């Protein structure tokens, strides 16, 4: 269905603008370059994952494991870089090796989820609930309950991946923007996106229309795994460490962002730019609570929860109007 | 004396009035048939009679007294029961649980045995072999319809409203249904019956009301209206040419199937199909017709030989079937054919999307294809951007036909081309099929609708229990011959064929 500008389409956008106005009214630093960069850069991790999640949910799937997967990927990346440092030395080759490991581990983790779901035919919820526990437990075990830290000199070297940028725009923001643009084009204008929507609407119809249903579904999980890998590459330079609590609840934030953005939770309709709006709404709420002293920041989760429920109520109205 | 009646009933949805002053009377011990094209207002009338909708103006009279029901269940409590076309069955509950849903037997604890036994009794009456413990999910569509009917029987209805109950039933099941209707009629139940099969109507109905565009255009008693007369009254114009004239010349063999098996349902089927020919496949639901078709296009594992022209063709998947120019139009347009929440364009191009540009799909090419499909197949949609689920069944079917024809297949297998479609659109689809044949394509029509098979086919293949029971051509294509083969009462014909 063409994305017409209706009330339900504009809802999330209007909420985003309202939040921006509210933030600007409450604190003059809200619109400062430093704060905007901070909010966007922190949104980038969840945002990239949420773009991948949009495809998974649109095709009728779900992935609860992405937060744990990010922790696992981060752990592997740090482990690999620390192990290779004596032979490669501090420098670009080691950084590239670390990036390669992160992307590869992300891809394999996504592949594992996807194969279990499409080949073994197990419910996505069950599979990823299982791998969610497995990934996180593995990181905790490898870190022996503590923290895996990148060697200090290497941490200095890759720091600019998070903190640097060009023309005053930091790398995470640039990477996020690229992922969003590609995601939007793929969803709206390519066969892959159309097939995701078709499978999510009715996988039987898709099968009878010569769509390779399992392959498309597998690809959505692999792509999500890859994006978790990318997100982790940007995340590790920020702190230079990983632990059992890295990426905690990211899966919920990513899924919430997708739903707030107007993608149907039961699949069949996906909106990548809506997901971006959803991510920004969620991070702005936290940011405004921190900047303004109106409400305790500890209530961040409660306010996000209200927004999520509201978004679904709006969606329900829309679908009941369509399903006449 | 009337049991249930409508007096001057109007109904509007928003600004649009769909019923314009309907008077209708249901008498005890009578079958009253309500016929009309899709969109004539039958469903709205049935909903008002069954308490699911309130009239905007006018009255519903039960035993001569005006009634207003708050809901369907309230009407049921008064003995007015509707058998819906869209089943109201919970798929994960058993047959018995469904039949007694909301009226369970027993006190604090449910009396499962009593309910099972009562269910068995109802199913036995209907000669339905389904077990009371079977889950609805595991039942065939026709069995679900029987369960729906059993549920209505269990309610001791005084008025029974049946919305196209025969649409998904096999020949044999329809006969059982008719016997039950006769039994209920003799017990004094007032029955409202709708069907697109006019032969059923003339067989069953004591009284016929014909609707067109929300108004009654004709009332008749038993025997006063021929089937042609009914069709003419429904459509409002003469329908002499429901079926196109038969084709006379055929090209070379386009498809040959030898010793084809689709385990476990189809065994050793062989046939040929010429260019320009329409081959009808008849048989009961469950005789392996659909499975044969799905095997031929690679949707089911199979073994045996498929030859296109004289070259062997290997068809293990839909894309391979498409590469050999074979296409299949499913019998289940809502669950297998179309994405009901998507637009016409997205549905039309779904199976041939690779032809519309890669990696970026060209919206312009897609729109052009839709424009062509709309004019070629006379698809009437109020808007190109609307969800396909909001189209009428006939227009959905035309769109599905356009989608199937998009890759220009040479062999087209159409499973139930006109199920649940009004007579005007049916005729249009028959002419489309004829056009395809005259273009030199080969068409296989699988159908439970006997007049359709007889009227369309150049040759008829009858299937029974997964095998070809016989083949009829030319003058030999007569209803009695087909029915005999379908039922398996004439072995000699199948041997001679």
PDB file of N, CA, C and O in Angstrom, chain A residues 1-2 4 185 188-191 194-195 197-199 201-212 266 268-270 322-324, chain B residues 294 299 318-319 328 330 334-339 341-343 345-346 349-351 353-354 358-361 363 366-367 385 390 403:
ATOM      1  N   UNK A   1       0.841  -1.187   0.000  1.00  0.00           N
ATOM      2  CA  UNK A   1       0.000   0.000   0.000  1.00  0.00           C
ATOM      3  C   UNK A   1       0.880   1.242   0.000  1.00  0.00           C
ATOM      4  O   UNK A   1       1.842   1.320   0.732  1.00  0.00           O
ATOM      5  N   UNK A   2       0.570   2.142  -0.839  1.00  0.00           N
ATOM      6  CA  UNK A   2       1.372   3.359  -0.874  1.00  0.00           C
ATOM      7  C   UNK A   2       1.228   4.089   0.461  1.00  0.00           C
ATOM      8  O   UNK A   2       0.179   4.096   1.067  1.00  0.00           O
ATOM      9  N   UNK A   4       0.418   6.750   2.241  1.00  0.00           N
ATOM     10  CA  UNK A   4      -0.211   8.061   2.161  1.00  0.00           C
ATOM     11  C   UNK A   4      -0.039   8.825   3.465  1.00  0.00           C
ATOM     12  O   UNK A   4       0.173   8.233   4.518  1.00  0.00           O
ATOM     13  N   UNK A 185      15.130   2.286   0.760  1.00  0.00           N
ATOM     14  CA  UNK A 185      15.061   1.954  -0.670  1.00  0.00           C
ATOM     15  C   UNK A 185      14.763   0.463  -0.853  1.00  0.00           C
ATOM     16  O   UNK A 185      13.911   0.071  -1.660  1.00  0.00           O
ATOM     17  N   UNK A 188      11.082  -0.250   0.058  1.00  0.00           N
ATOM     18  CA  UNK A 188      10.060   0.386  -0.768  1.00  0.00           C
ATOM     19  C   UNK A 188      10.177   0.005  -2.242  1.00  0.00           C
ATOM     20  O   UNK A 188       9.191  -0.075  -2.945  1.00  0.00           O
ATOM     21  N   UNK A 189      11.403  -0.196  -2.705  1.00  0.00           N
ATOM     22  CA  UNK A 189      11.584  -0.238  -4.152  1.00  0.00           C
ATOM     23  C   UNK A 189      12.242  -1.498  -4.696  1.00  0.00           C
ATOM     24  O   UNK A 189      12.576  -1.552  -5.871  1.00  0.00           O
ATOM     25  N   UNK A 190      12.503  -2.485  -3.853  1.00  0.00           N
ATOM     26  CA  UNK A 190      13.118  -3.695  -4.407  1.00  0.00           C
ATOM     27  C   UNK A 190      12.237  -4.914  -4.157  1.00  0.00           C
ATOM     28  O   UNK A 190      11.307  -4.879  -3.362  1.00  0.00           O
ATOM     29  N   UNK A 191      12.578  -5.988  -4.879  1.00  0.00           N
ATOM     30  CA  UNK A 191      11.832  -7.223  -4.739  1.00  0.00           C
ATOM     31  C   UNK A 191      11.885  -7.737  -3.302  1.00  0.00           C
ATOM     32  O   UNK A 191      10.908  -8.207  -2.768  1.00  0.00           O
ATOM     33  N   UNK A 194       9.408  -6.025  -1.124  1.00  0.00           N
ATOM     34  CA  UNK A 194       8.047  -6.403  -1.505  1.00  0.00           C
ATOM     35  C   UNK A 194       7.745  -7.817  -1.025  1.00  0.00           C
ATOM     36  O   UNK A 194       6.655  -8.103  -0.522  1.00  0.00           O
ATOM     37  N   UNK A 195       8.734  -8.714  -1.177  1.00  0.00           N
ATOM     38  CA  UNK A 195       8.532 -10.103  -0.749  1.00  0.00           C
ATOM     39  C   UNK A 195       8.359 -10.178   0.776  1.00  0.00           C
ATOM     40  O   UNK A 195       7.558 -10.965   1.275  1.00  0.00           O
ATOM     41  N   UNK A 197       7.002  -7.975   2.690  1.00  0.00           N
ATOM     42  CA  UNK A 197       5.632  -7.573   2.984  1.00  0.00           C
ATOM     43  C   UNK A 197       4.642  -8.668   2.590  1.00  0.00           C
ATOM     44  O   UNK A 197       3.674  -8.934   3.294  1.00  0.00           O
ATOM     45  N   UNK A 198       4.911  -9.295   1.446  1.00  0.00           N
ATOM     46  CA  UNK A 198       4.004 -10.347   0.975  1.00  0.00           C
ATOM     47  C   UNK A 198       3.996 -11.525   1.952  1.00  0.00           C
ATOM     48  O   UNK A 198       2.937 -12.037   2.314  1.00  0.00           O
ATOM     49  N   UNK A 199       5.180 -11.938   2.391  1.00  0.00           N
ATOM     50  CA  UNK A 199       5.275 -13.085   3.303  1.00  0.00           C
ATOM     51  C   UNK A 199       4.598 -12.754   4.627  1.00  0.00           C
ATOM     52  O   UNK A 199       3.879 -13.575   5.199  1.00  0.00           O
ATOM     53  N   UNK A 201       2.166 -10.646   5.074  1.00  0.00           N
ATOM     54  CA  UNK A 201       0.700 -10.563   4.909  1.00  0.00           C
ATOM     55  C   UNK A 201       0.097 -11.948   4.867  1.00  0.00           C
ATOM     56  O   UNK A 201      -0.934 -12.197   5.481  1.00  0.00           O
ATOM     57  N   UNK A 202       0.684 -12.833   4.074  1.00  0.00           N
ATOM     58  CA  UNK A 202       0.148 -14.190   3.960  1.00  0.00           C
ATOM     59  C   UNK A 202       1.199 -15.048   3.273  1.00  0.00           C
ATOM     60  O   UNK A 202       1.386 -14.960   2.062  1.00  0.00           O
ATOM     61  N   UNK A 203       1.880 -15.869   4.070  1.00  0.00           N
ATOM     62  CA  UNK A 203       2.996 -16.624   3.488  1.00  0.00           C
ATOM     63  C   UNK A 203       2.514 -17.669   2.479  1.00  0.00           C
ATOM     64  O   UNK A 203       3.241 -18.020   1.570  1.00  0.00           O
ATOM     65  N   UNK A 204       1.263 -18.128   2.623  1.00  0.00           N
ATOM     66  CA  UNK A 204       0.761 -19.105   1.642  1.00  0.00           C
ATOM     67  C   UNK A 204       0.628 -18.458   0.277  1.00  0.00           C
ATOM     68  O   UNK A 204       1.009 -19.030  -0.741  1.00  0.00           O
ATOM     69  N   UNK A 205       0.050 -17.241   0.260  1.00  0.00           N
ATOM     70  CA  UNK A 205      -0.093 -16.539  -1.015  1.00  0.00           C
ATOM     71  C   UNK A 205       1.290 -16.324  -1.621  1.00  0.00           C
ATOM     72  O   UNK A 205       1.497 -16.522  -2.820  1.00  0.00           O
ATOM     73  N   UNK A 206       2.255 -15.930  -0.787  1.00  0.00           N
ATOM     74  CA  UNK A 206       3.610 -15.709  -1.295  1.00  0.00           C
ATOM     75  C   UNK A 206       4.152 -16.989  -1.916  1.00  0.00           C
ATOM     76  O   UNK A 206       4.706 -16.978  -3.012  1.00  0.00           O
ATOM     77  N   UNK A 207       3.971 -18.115  -1.217  1.00  0.00           N
ATOM     78  CA  UNK A 207       4.462 -19.399  -1.730  1.00  0.00           C
ATOM     79  C   UNK A 207       3.808 -19.730  -3.067  1.00  0.00           C
ATOM     80  O   UNK A 207       4.473 -20.152  -3.997  1.00  0.00           O
ATOM     81  N   UNK A 208       2.504 -19.502  -3.169  1.00  0.00           N
ATOM     82  CA  UNK A 208       1.789 -19.802  -4.412  1.00  0.00           C
ATOM     83  C   UNK A 208       2.107 -18.774  -5.499  1.00  0.00           C
ATOM     84  O   UNK A 208       1.673 -18.919  -6.630  1.00  0.00           O
ATOM     85  N   UNK A 209       2.812 -17.699  -5.127  1.00  0.00           N
ATOM     86  CA  UNK A 209       3.206 -16.703  -6.127  1.00  0.00           C
ATOM     87  C   UNK A 209       4.681 -16.858  -6.469  1.00  0.00           C
ATOM     88  O   UNK A 209       5.318 -15.908  -6.903  1.00  0.00           O
ATOM     89  N   UNK A 210       5.240 -18.052  -6.221  1.00  0.00           N
ATOM     90  CA  UNK A 210       6.620 -18.363  -6.591  1.00  0.00           C
ATOM     91  C   UNK A 210       7.645 -17.564  -5.793  1.00  0.00           C
ATOM     92  O   UNK A 210       8.773 -17.393  -6.231  1.00  0.00           O
ATOM     93  N   UNK A 211       7.280 -17.051  -4.627  1.00  0.00           N
ATOM     94  CA  UNK A 211       8.253 -16.375  -3.768  1.00  0.00           C
ATOM     95  C   UNK A 211       8.958 -17.445  -2.933  1.00  0.00           C
ATOM     96  O   UNK A 211       8.317 -18.340  -2.390  1.00  0.00           O
ATOM     97  N   UNK A 212      10.287 -17.366  -2.875  1.00  0.00           N
ATOM     98  CA  UNK A 212      11.037 -18.348  -2.083  1.00  0.00           C
ATOM     99  C   UNK A 212      10.991 -17.908  -0.619  1.00  0.00           C
ATOM    100  O   UNK A 212      11.881 -17.237  -0.106  1.00  0.00           O
ATOM    101  N   UNK A 266       2.298  -7.900  13.458  1.00  0.00           N
ATOM    102  CA  UNK A 266       2.006  -9.217  12.901  1.00  0.00           C
ATOM    103  C   UNK A 266       2.558  -9.360  11.480  1.00  0.00           C
ATOM    104  O   UNK A 266       2.361 -10.377  10.834  1.00  0.00           O
ATOM    105  N   UNK A 268       3.598  -7.854   7.385  1.00  0.00           N
ATOM    106  CA  UNK A 268       2.828  -7.483   6.218  1.00  0.00           C
ATOM    107  C   UNK A 268       2.971  -6.044   5.788  1.00  0.00           C
ATOM    108  O   UNK A 268       2.650  -5.696   4.665  1.00  0.00           O
ATOM    109  N   UNK A 269       3.447  -5.220   6.698  1.00  0.00           N
ATOM    110  CA  UNK A 269       3.652  -3.821   6.307  1.00  0.00           C
ATOM    111  C   UNK A 269       4.829  -3.244   7.091  1.00  0.00           C
ATOM    112  O   UNK A 269       4.827  -3.306   8.319  1.00  0.00           O
ATOM    113  N   UNK A 270       5.810  -2.715   6.388  1.00  0.00           N
ATOM    114  CA  UNK A 270       6.997  -2.192   7.054  1.00  0.00           C
ATOM    115  C   UNK A 270       7.303  -0.773   6.626  1.00  0.00           C
ATOM    116  O   UNK A 270       7.051  -0.394   5.485  1.00  0.00           O
ATOM    117  N   UNK A 322      -9.165  -0.188   7.980  1.00  0.00           N
ATOM    118  CA  UNK A 322      -8.867  -0.801   6.678  1.00  0.00           C
ATOM    119  C   UNK A 322      -9.582  -2.121   6.487  1.00  0.00           C
ATOM    120  O   UNK A 322     -10.005  -2.455   5.411  1.00  0.00           O
ATOM    121  N   UNK A 323      -9.714  -2.872   7.580  1.00  0.00           N
ATOM    122  CA  UNK A 323     -10.237  -4.229   7.466  1.00  0.00           C
ATOM    123  C   UNK A 323     -11.747  -4.289   7.413  1.00  0.00           C
ATOM    124  O   UNK A 323     -12.336  -5.281   7.784  1.00  0.00           O
ATOM    125  N   UNK A 324     -12.359  -3.232   7.006  1.00  0.00           N
ATOM    126  CA  UNK A 324     -13.799  -3.189   6.943  1.00  0.00           C
ATOM    127  C   UNK A 324     -14.382  -4.288   6.050  1.00  0.00           C
ATOM    128  O   UNK A 324     -13.881  -4.579   4.995  1.00  0.00           O
TER     129      UNK A 324
ATOM    130  N   UNK B 294      -1.591 -29.149  -8.508  1.00  0.00           N
ATOM    131  CA  UNK B 294      -0.451 -28.620  -7.759  1.00  0.00           C
ATOM    132  C   UNK B 294       0.814 -29.424  -8.039  1.00  0.00           C
ATOM    133  O   UNK B 294       1.909 -28.882  -8.008  1.00  0.00           O
ATOM    134  N   UNK B 299       4.166 -27.598  -7.074  1.00  0.00           N
ATOM    135  CA  UNK B 299       3.871 -27.213  -5.693  1.00  0.00           C
ATOM    136  C   UNK B 299       3.856 -28.437  -4.771  1.00  0.00           C
ATOM    137  O   UNK B 299       3.882 -28.298  -3.555  1.00  0.00           O
ATOM    138  N   UNK B 318       7.408 -23.801  -8.770  1.00  0.00           N
ATOM    139  CA  UNK B 318       6.620 -22.862  -9.577  1.00  0.00           C
ATOM    140  C   UNK B 318       7.460 -22.141 -10.625  1.00  0.00           C
ATOM    141  O   UNK B 318       7.025 -22.011 -11.764  1.00  0.00           O
ATOM    142  N   UNK B 319       8.666 -21.651 -10.273  1.00  0.00           N
ATOM    143  CA  UNK B 319       9.471 -21.000 -11.311  1.00  0.00           C
ATOM    144  C   UNK B 319       9.791 -21.934 -12.475  1.00  0.00           C
ATOM    145  O   UNK B 319       9.790 -21.511 -13.628  1.00  0.00           O
ATOM    146  N   UNK B 328      -0.757 -21.879 -12.777  1.00  0.00           N
ATOM    147  CA  UNK B 328      -1.841 -22.451 -11.982  1.00  0.00           C
ATOM    148  C   UNK B 328      -2.576 -21.352 -11.239  1.00  0.00           C
ATOM    149  O   UNK B 328      -1.959 -20.497 -10.606  1.00  0.00           O
ATOM    150  N   UNK B 330      -5.121 -20.830  -8.234  1.00  0.00           N
ATOM    151  CA  UNK B 330      -5.589 -21.621  -7.097  1.00  0.00           C
ATOM    152  C   UNK B 330      -7.089 -21.513  -6.873  1.00  0.00           C
ATOM    153  O   UNK B 330      -7.720 -20.528  -7.250  1.00  0.00           O
ATOM    154  N   UNK B 334      -8.657 -16.321  -1.492  1.00  0.00           N
ATOM    155  CA  UNK B 334      -8.432 -15.464  -0.325  1.00  0.00           C
ATOM    156  C   UNK B 334      -7.238 -15.901   0.503  1.00  0.00           C
ATOM    157  O   UNK B 334      -6.635 -15.093   1.202  1.00  0.00           O
ATOM    158  N   UNK B 335      -6.932 -17.195   0.500  1.00  0.00           N
ATOM    159  CA  UNK B 335      -5.839 -17.661   1.354  1.00  0.00           C
ATOM    160  C   UNK B 335      -4.589 -18.029   0.576  1.00  0.00           C
ATOM    161  O   UNK B 335      -3.513 -18.144   1.132  1.00  0.00           O
ATOM    162  N   UNK B 336      -4.724 -18.288  -0.735  1.00  0.00           N
ATOM    163  CA  UNK B 336      -3.552 -18.679  -1.498  1.00  0.00           C
ATOM    164  C   UNK B 336      -3.322 -17.794  -2.715  1.00  0.00           C
ATOM    165  O   UNK B 336      -2.234 -17.780  -3.268  1.00  0.00           O
ATOM    166  N   UNK B 337      -4.359 -17.072  -3.119  1.00  0.00           N
ATOM    167  CA  UNK B 337      -4.258 -16.346  -4.380  1.00  0.00           C
ATOM    168  C   UNK B 337      -3.846 -14.893  -4.224  1.00  0.00           C
ATOM    169  O   UNK B 337      -2.966 -14.420  -4.925  1.00  0.00           O
ATOM    170  N   UNK B 338      -4.488 -14.194  -3.295  1.00  0.00           N
ATOM    171  CA  UNK B 338      -4.292 -12.747  -3.235  1.00  0.00           C
ATOM    172  C   UNK B 338      -3.927 -12.305  -1.819  1.00  0.00           C
ATOM    173  O   UNK B 338      -4.366 -12.894  -0.833  1.00  0.00           O
ATOM    174  N   UNK B 339      -3.131 -11.235  -1.748  1.00  0.00           N
ATOM    175  CA  UNK B 339      -2.836 -10.593  -0.474  1.00  0.00           C
ATOM    176  C   UNK B 339      -3.944  -9.578  -0.227  1.00  0.00           C
ATOM    177  O   UNK B 339      -3.983  -8.522  -0.857  1.00  0.00           O
ATOM    178  N   UNK B 341      -4.731  -7.483   2.037  1.00  0.00           N
ATOM    179  CA  UNK B 341      -4.495  -6.142   2.582  1.00  0.00           C
ATOM    180  C   UNK B 341      -3.661  -5.282   1.646  1.00  0.00           C
ATOM    181  O   UNK B 341      -3.396  -4.124   1.949  1.00  0.00           O
ATOM    182  N   UNK B 342      -3.215  -5.850   0.515  1.00  0.00           N
ATOM    183  CA  UNK B 342      -2.368  -5.089  -0.397  1.00  0.00           C
ATOM    184  C   UNK B 342      -3.175  -4.561  -1.585  1.00  0.00           C
ATOM    185  O   UNK B 342      -4.293  -5.001  -1.829  1.00  0.00           O
ATOM    186  N   UNK B 343      -2.567  -3.643  -2.319  1.00  0.00           N
ATOM    187  CA  UNK B 343      -3.282  -3.026  -3.434  1.00  0.00           C
ATOM    188  C   UNK B 343      -3.310  -3.939  -4.658  1.00  0.00           C
ATOM    189  O   UNK B 343      -2.658  -4.977  -4.697  1.00  0.00           O
ATOM    190  N   UNK B 345      -2.033  -3.357  -7.598  1.00  0.00           N
ATOM    191  CA  UNK B 345      -0.725  -3.402  -8.265  1.00  0.00           C
ATOM    192  C   UNK B 345       0.198  -4.415  -7.606  1.00  0.00           C
ATOM    193  O   UNK B 345       0.799  -5.254  -8.279  1.00  0.00           O
ATOM    194  N   UNK B 346       0.289  -4.345  -6.276  1.00  0.00           N
ATOM    195  CA  UNK B 346       1.197  -5.255  -5.580  1.00  0.00           C
ATOM    196  C   UNK B 346       0.798  -6.711  -5.781  1.00  0.00           C
ATOM    197  O   UNK B 346       1.640  -7.601  -5.867  1.00  0.00           O
ATOM    198  N   UNK B 349       1.615  -8.017  -9.669  1.00  0.00           N
ATOM    199  CA  UNK B 349       2.985  -8.261 -10.110  1.00  0.00           C
ATOM    200  C   UNK B 349       3.758  -9.208  -9.204  1.00  0.00           C
ATOM    201  O   UNK B 349       4.912  -9.513  -9.495  1.00  0.00           O
ATOM    202  N   UNK B 350       3.136  -9.678  -8.121  1.00  0.00           N
ATOM    203  CA  UNK B 350       3.907 -10.417  -7.111  1.00  0.00           C
ATOM    204  C   UNK B 350       4.669 -11.616  -7.673  1.00  0.00           C
ATOM    205  O   UNK B 350       5.830 -11.817  -7.348  1.00  0.00           O
ATOM    206  N   UNK B 351       4.031 -12.395  -8.535  1.00  0.00           N
ATOM    207  CA  UNK B 351       4.724 -13.611  -8.969  1.00  0.00           C
ATOM    208  C   UNK B 351       5.654 -13.377 -10.147  1.00  0.00           C
ATOM    209  O   UNK B 351       6.378 -14.275 -10.547  1.00  0.00           O
ATOM    210  N   UNK B 353       7.649 -10.380 -10.368  1.00  0.00           N
ATOM    211  CA  UNK B 353       8.255  -9.109  -9.995  1.00  0.00           C
ATOM    212  C   UNK B 353       9.610  -8.892 -10.677  1.00  0.00           C
ATOM    213  O   UNK B 353       9.990  -7.755 -10.959  1.00  0.00           O
ATOM    214  N   UNK B 354      10.305  -9.992 -10.957  1.00  0.00           N
ATOM    215  CA  UNK B 354      11.632  -9.864 -11.572  1.00  0.00           C
ATOM    216  C   UNK B 354      11.547  -9.192 -12.948  1.00  0.00           C
ATOM    217  O   UNK B 354      12.532  -8.610 -13.420  1.00  0.00           O
ATOM    218  N   UNK B 358      15.253  -4.585 -11.951  1.00  0.00           N
ATOM    219  CA  UNK B 358      16.095  -5.014 -10.840  1.00  0.00           C
ATOM    220  C   UNK B 358      17.333  -4.124 -10.822  1.00  0.00           C
ATOM    221  O   UNK B 358      17.838  -3.770 -11.868  1.00  0.00           O
ATOM    222  N   UNK B 359      17.863  -3.741  -9.673  1.00  0.00           N
ATOM    223  CA  UNK B 359      17.277  -4.070  -8.373  1.00  0.00           C
ATOM    224  C   UNK B 359      16.079  -3.196  -8.007  1.00  0.00           C
ATOM    225  O   UNK B 359      15.311  -3.561  -7.144  1.00  0.00           O
ATOM    226  N   UNK B 360      15.937  -2.052  -8.653  1.00  0.00           N
ATOM    227  CA  UNK B 360      14.823  -1.163  -8.299  1.00  0.00           C
ATOM    228  C   UNK B 360      13.607  -1.502  -9.167  1.00  0.00           C
ATOM    229  O   UNK B 360      13.702  -1.566 -10.387  1.00  0.00           O
ATOM    230  N   UNK B 361      12.483  -1.738  -8.519  1.00  0.00           N
ATOM    231  CA  UNK B 361      11.251  -2.035  -9.247  1.00  0.00           C
ATOM    232  C   UNK B 361      10.733  -0.754  -9.900  1.00  0.00           C
ATOM    233  O   UNK B 361      10.668   0.288  -9.262  1.00  0.00           O
ATOM    234  N   UNK B 363       7.960   1.493 -10.836  1.00  0.00           N
ATOM    235  CA  UNK B 363       6.563   1.746 -10.541  1.00  0.00           C
ATOM    236  C   UNK B 363       5.789   2.015 -11.826  1.00  0.00           C
ATOM    237  O   UNK B 363       4.639   1.631 -11.986  1.00  0.00           O
ATOM    238  N   UNK B 366       4.932  -1.191 -13.535  1.00  0.00           N
ATOM    239  CA  UNK B 366       3.882  -1.865 -12.773  1.00  0.00           C
ATOM    240  C   UNK B 366       2.528  -1.207 -13.034  1.00  0.00           C
ATOM    241  O   UNK B 366       1.527  -1.891 -13.244  1.00  0.00           O
ATOM    242  N   UNK B 367       2.508   0.112 -13.003  1.00  0.00           N
ATOM    243  CA  UNK B 367       1.244   0.820 -13.223  1.00  0.00           C
ATOM    244  C   UNK B 367       0.705   0.548 -14.620  1.00  0.00           C
ATOM    245  O   UNK B 367      -0.498   0.398 -14.821  1.00  0.00           O
ATOM    246  N   UNK B 385      -5.715   2.157  -5.577  1.00  0.00           N
ATOM    247  CA  UNK B 385      -4.914   2.071  -4.363  1.00  0.00           C
ATOM    248  C   UNK B 385      -5.638   1.347  -3.235  1.00  0.00           C
ATOM    249  O   UNK B 385      -5.161   1.305  -2.115  1.00  0.00           O
ATOM    250  N   UNK B 390     -11.168  -5.502  -0.233  1.00  0.00           N
ATOM    251  CA  UNK B 390     -12.421  -4.740  -0.313  1.00  0.00           C
ATOM    252  C   UNK B 390     -13.080  -4.824  -1.684  1.00  0.00           C
ATOM    253  O   UNK B 390     -14.133  -4.234  -1.897  1.00  0.00           O
ATOM    254  N   UNK B 403      -3.288 -11.770 -12.874  1.00  0.00           N
ATOM    255  CA  UNK B 403      -1.983 -12.073 -12.269  1.00  0.00           C
ATOM    256  C   UNK B 403      -1.408 -13.364 -12.851  1.00  0.00           C
ATOM    257  O   UNK B 403      -0.231 -13.440 -13.183  1.00  0.00           O
TER     258      UNK B 403
END
